[in-house]
Each structure stands twice: as structure tokens, then as C-alpha cells.
Tab-separated table of C-alpha atoms in Angstrom:
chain	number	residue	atom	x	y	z
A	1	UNK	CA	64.502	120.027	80.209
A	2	UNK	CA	65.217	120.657	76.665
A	3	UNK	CA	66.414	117.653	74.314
A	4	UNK	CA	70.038	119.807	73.879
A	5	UNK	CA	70.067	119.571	77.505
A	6	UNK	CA	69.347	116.104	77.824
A	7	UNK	CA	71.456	115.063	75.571
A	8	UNK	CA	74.476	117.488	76.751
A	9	UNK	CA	74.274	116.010	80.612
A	10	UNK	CA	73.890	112.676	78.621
A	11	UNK	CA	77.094	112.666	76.975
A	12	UNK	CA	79.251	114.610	80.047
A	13	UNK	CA	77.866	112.131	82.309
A	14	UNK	CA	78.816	109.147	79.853
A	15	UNK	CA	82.199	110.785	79.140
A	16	UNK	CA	82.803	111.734	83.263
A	17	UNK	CA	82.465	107.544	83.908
A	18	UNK	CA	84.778	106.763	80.546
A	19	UNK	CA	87.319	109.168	82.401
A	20	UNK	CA	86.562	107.594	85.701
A	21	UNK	CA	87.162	104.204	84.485
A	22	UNK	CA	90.318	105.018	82.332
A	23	UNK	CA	91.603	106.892	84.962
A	24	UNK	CA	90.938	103.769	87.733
A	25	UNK	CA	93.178	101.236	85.458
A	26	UNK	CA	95.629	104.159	84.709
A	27	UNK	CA	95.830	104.478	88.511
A	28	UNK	CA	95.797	100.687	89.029
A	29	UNK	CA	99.034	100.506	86.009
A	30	UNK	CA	100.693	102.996	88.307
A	31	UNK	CA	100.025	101.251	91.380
A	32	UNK	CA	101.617	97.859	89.780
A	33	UNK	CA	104.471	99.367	88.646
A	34	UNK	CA	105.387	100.938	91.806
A	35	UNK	CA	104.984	98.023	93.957
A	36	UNK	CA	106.947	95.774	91.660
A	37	UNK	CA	109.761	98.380	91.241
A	38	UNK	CA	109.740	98.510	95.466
A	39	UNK	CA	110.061	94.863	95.322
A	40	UNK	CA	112.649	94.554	93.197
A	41	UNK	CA	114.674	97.616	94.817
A	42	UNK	CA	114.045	96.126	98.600
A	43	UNK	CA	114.503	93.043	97.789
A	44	UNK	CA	117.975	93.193	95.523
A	45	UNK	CA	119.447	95.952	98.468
A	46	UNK	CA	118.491	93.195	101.063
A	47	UNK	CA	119.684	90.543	99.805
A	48	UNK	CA	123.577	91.465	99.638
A	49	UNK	CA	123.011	92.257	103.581
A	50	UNK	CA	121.273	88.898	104.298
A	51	UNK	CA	123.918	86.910	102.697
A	52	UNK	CA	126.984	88.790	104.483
A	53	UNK	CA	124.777	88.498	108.324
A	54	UNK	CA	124.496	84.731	107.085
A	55	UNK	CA	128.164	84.730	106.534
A	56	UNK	CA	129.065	86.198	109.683
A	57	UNK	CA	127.121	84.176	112.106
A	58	UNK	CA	128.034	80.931	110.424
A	59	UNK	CA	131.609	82.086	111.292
A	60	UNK	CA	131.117	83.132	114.773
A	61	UNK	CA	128.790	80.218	114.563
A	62	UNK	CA	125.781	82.378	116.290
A	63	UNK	CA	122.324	82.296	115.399
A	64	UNK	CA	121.829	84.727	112.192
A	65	UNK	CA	119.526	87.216	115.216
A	66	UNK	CA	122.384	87.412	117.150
A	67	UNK	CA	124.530	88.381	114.565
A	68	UNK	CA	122.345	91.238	113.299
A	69	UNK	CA	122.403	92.555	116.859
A	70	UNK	CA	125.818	92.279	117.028
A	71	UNK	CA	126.669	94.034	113.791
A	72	UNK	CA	123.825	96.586	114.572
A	73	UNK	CA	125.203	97.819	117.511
A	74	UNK	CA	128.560	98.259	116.318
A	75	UNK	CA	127.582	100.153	113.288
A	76	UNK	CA	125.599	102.605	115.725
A	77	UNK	CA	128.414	102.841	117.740
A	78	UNK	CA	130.301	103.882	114.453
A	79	UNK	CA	127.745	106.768	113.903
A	80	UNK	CA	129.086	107.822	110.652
A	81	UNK	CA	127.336	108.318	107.522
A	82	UNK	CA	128.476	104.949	105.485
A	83	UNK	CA	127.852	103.018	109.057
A	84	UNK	CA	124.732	104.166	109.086
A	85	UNK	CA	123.693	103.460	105.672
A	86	UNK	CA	125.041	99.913	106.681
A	87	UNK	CA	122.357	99.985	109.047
A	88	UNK	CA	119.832	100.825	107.480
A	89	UNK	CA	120.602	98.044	104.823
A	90	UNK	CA	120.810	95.605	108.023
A	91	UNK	CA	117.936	96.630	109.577
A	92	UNK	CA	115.931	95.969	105.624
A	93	UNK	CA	117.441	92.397	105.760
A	94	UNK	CA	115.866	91.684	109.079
A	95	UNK	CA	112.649	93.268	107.756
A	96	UNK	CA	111.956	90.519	105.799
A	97	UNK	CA	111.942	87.688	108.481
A	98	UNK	CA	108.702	86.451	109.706
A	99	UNK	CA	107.609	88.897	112.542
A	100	UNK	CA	109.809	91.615	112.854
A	101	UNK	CA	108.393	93.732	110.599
A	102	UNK	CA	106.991	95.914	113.452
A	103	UNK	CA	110.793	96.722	115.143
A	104	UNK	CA	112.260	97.202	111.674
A	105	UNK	CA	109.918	99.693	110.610
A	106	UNK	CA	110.650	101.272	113.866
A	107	UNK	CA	114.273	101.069	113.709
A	108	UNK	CA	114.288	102.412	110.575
A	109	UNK	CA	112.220	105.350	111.523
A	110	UNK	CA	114.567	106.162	114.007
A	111	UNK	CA	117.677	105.528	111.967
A	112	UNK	CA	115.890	108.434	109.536
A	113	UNK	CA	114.390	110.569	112.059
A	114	UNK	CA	117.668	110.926	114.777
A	115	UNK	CA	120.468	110.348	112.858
A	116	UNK	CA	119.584	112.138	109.460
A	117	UNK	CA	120.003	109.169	107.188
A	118	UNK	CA	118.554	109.626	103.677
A	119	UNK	CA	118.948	106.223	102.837
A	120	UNK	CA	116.906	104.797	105.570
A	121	UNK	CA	114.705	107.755	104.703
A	122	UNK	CA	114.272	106.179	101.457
A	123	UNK	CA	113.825	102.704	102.742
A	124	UNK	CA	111.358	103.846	105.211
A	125	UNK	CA	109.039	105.079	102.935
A	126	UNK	CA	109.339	102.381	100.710
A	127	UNK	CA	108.195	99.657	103.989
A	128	UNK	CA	105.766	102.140	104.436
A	129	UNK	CA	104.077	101.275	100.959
A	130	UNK	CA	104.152	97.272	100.879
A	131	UNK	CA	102.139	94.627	102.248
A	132	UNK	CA	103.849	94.023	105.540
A	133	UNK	CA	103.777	95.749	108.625
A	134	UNK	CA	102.314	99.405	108.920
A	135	UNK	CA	100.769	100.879	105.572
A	136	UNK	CA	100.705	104.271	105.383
A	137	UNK	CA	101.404	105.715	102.181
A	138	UNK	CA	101.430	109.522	104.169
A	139	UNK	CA	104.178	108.497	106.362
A	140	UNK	CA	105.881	106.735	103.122
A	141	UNK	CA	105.648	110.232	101.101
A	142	UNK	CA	106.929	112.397	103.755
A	143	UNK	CA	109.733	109.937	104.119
A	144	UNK	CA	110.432	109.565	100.090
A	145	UNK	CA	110.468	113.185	99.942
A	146	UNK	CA	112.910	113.676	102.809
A	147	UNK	CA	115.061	111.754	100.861
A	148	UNK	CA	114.640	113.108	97.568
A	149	UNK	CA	115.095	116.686	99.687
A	150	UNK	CA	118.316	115.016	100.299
A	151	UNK	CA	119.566	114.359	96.742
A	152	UNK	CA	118.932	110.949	97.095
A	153	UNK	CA	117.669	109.763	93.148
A	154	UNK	CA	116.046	106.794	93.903
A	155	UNK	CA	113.750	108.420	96.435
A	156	UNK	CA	112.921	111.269	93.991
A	157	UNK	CA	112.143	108.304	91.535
A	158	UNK	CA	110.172	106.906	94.076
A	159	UNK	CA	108.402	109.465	95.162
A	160	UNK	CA	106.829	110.456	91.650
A	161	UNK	CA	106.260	106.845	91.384
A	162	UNK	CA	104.225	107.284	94.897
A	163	UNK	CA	102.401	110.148	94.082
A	164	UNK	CA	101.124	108.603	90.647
A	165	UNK	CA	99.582	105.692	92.348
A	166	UNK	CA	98.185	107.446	95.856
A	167	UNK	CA	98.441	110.653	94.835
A	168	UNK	CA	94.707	110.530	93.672
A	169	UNK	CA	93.685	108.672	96.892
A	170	UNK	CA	95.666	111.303	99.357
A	171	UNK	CA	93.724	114.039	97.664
A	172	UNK	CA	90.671	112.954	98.727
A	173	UNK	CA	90.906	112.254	102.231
């Protein structure tokens, strides 16, 4: 080998791990800023349903569980398109209590998948991205996009947000 050659796979191989490294924190900055924008978004859209299910079962003085069951299943009955984004907003309060992650997620889904709701679309593929219950950030994008499909902003901002962090990831698998 030639000292020009040595010293051309010298440098591309030094600059291919500067890329690899600047592109790891780049992807790590994306990754931080999309999980604490989810955060924020989950947790200010839940927390206007929590208090108002709080409020209703102190005054039927029922536990807050059997509140959110009750108010579920008259929303469904509703079927409508504000009822439903009601729902889904329900069904993301009860997602954050302690071990029901597992039928949220799948109430959601089904909220998305039967009755055509963008919003639970959107919150869907935003459970689908955080730290409790299922991750699966394919399920997540298919969901976001749905959404964003749908008009829905905050999905489409999600959904870039998405791809920038597991974009990179998904490609290689």
C-alpha cells in the first residue's frame, strides 16, 4: 500500500468515526427533545382529564376507577367525534396510574383503529414511544403518521420529531 493510500483510508476512517460520534449525540439531542416534548404534551392533555374524573367521583362519591368506567362507557355510547376525543383524553389519564398501562395502550389502539380517531391516533403513538408499557417506536410511527395523514399538527410535529430520533435506528433493522 502506497503512503497516499495509507494516509487517504487514514483520514476517511478518522473522519467516518468523527461523523459517527457527532452523529450519535446529534441523535441522542433528538432523542431528548422528543421524549421531553411527549412528556410535557401527555402529561399537560392528561392532567385536565384527571382532575375533572377526580371531580366527578368525589361527587358521586365513587372510587376515581369507577368513575372512569362510568364516563368511558357513556362517551362510547356517544360515538361522535368530540366524545371520542373525550375518550381518548380519558383513557391517557388512566394511562398514567400504576398498572394499567397495558389496557390503556389497548384501549387506545382500539379507540384509533375502529372508530377512526386521529387524536387517539396521536396519543397512541406517543405511549408507544415512552418508558411505560409496550415500546415500539414502529407501531408509534405508523400511528403518528395516521394522524398527521389526518391533519392533525401535533402528530405531524411529532412524527418528524420521531423520525429524527429512531429514524436512524428503524433503518437498520
Amino acid at each position: 500500500m502506497s503512503r497516499f493510500s495509507l494516509r487517504y483510508s487514514l483520514a476517511l476512517a478518522l473522519g467516518l468515526a468523527v461523523q459517527a460520534g457527532w452523529g450519535a449525540s446529534a441523535q441522542a439531542d433528538d432523542c431528548s427533545r422528543f421524549a421531553a416534548a411527549r412528556d410535557s404534551y401527555l402529561g399537560q392533555t392528561s392532567d385536565g382529564m384527571t382532575a375533572a374524573l377526580e371531580q366527578m367521583a368525589r361527587q358521586r362519591q365513587i372510587p376515581v376507577d369507577a368513575a372512569a368506567f362510568y364516563w368511558g362507557g357513556t362517551l362510547l355510547q356517544a360515538d361522535d367525534r368530540a366524545s371520542l376525543a373525550s375518550l381518548a383524553q380519558l383513557t391517557l389519564a388512566t394511562y398514567q396510574w400504576q398498572g394499567h398501562w397495558e389496557r390503556a395502550e389497548h384501549a387506545m389502539t382500539r379507540i384509533a383503529d375502529e372508530h377512526g380517531s386521529r387524536v387517539a391516533a396521536l396519543y397512541a403513538g406517543l405511549m408507544f414511544t415512552d418508558n411505560r408499557g409496550a415500546r415500539d417506536p414502529y407501531r408509534a410511527r405508523a400511528y403518528l403518521a395516521e394522524s398527521a395523514r389526518g391533519g392533525n399538527r401535533d402528530a405531524a410535529a411529532f412524527l418528524d420529531m420521531h423520525d429524527a430520533c429512531y429514524g436512524h435506528r428503524m433503518a437498520l433493522n
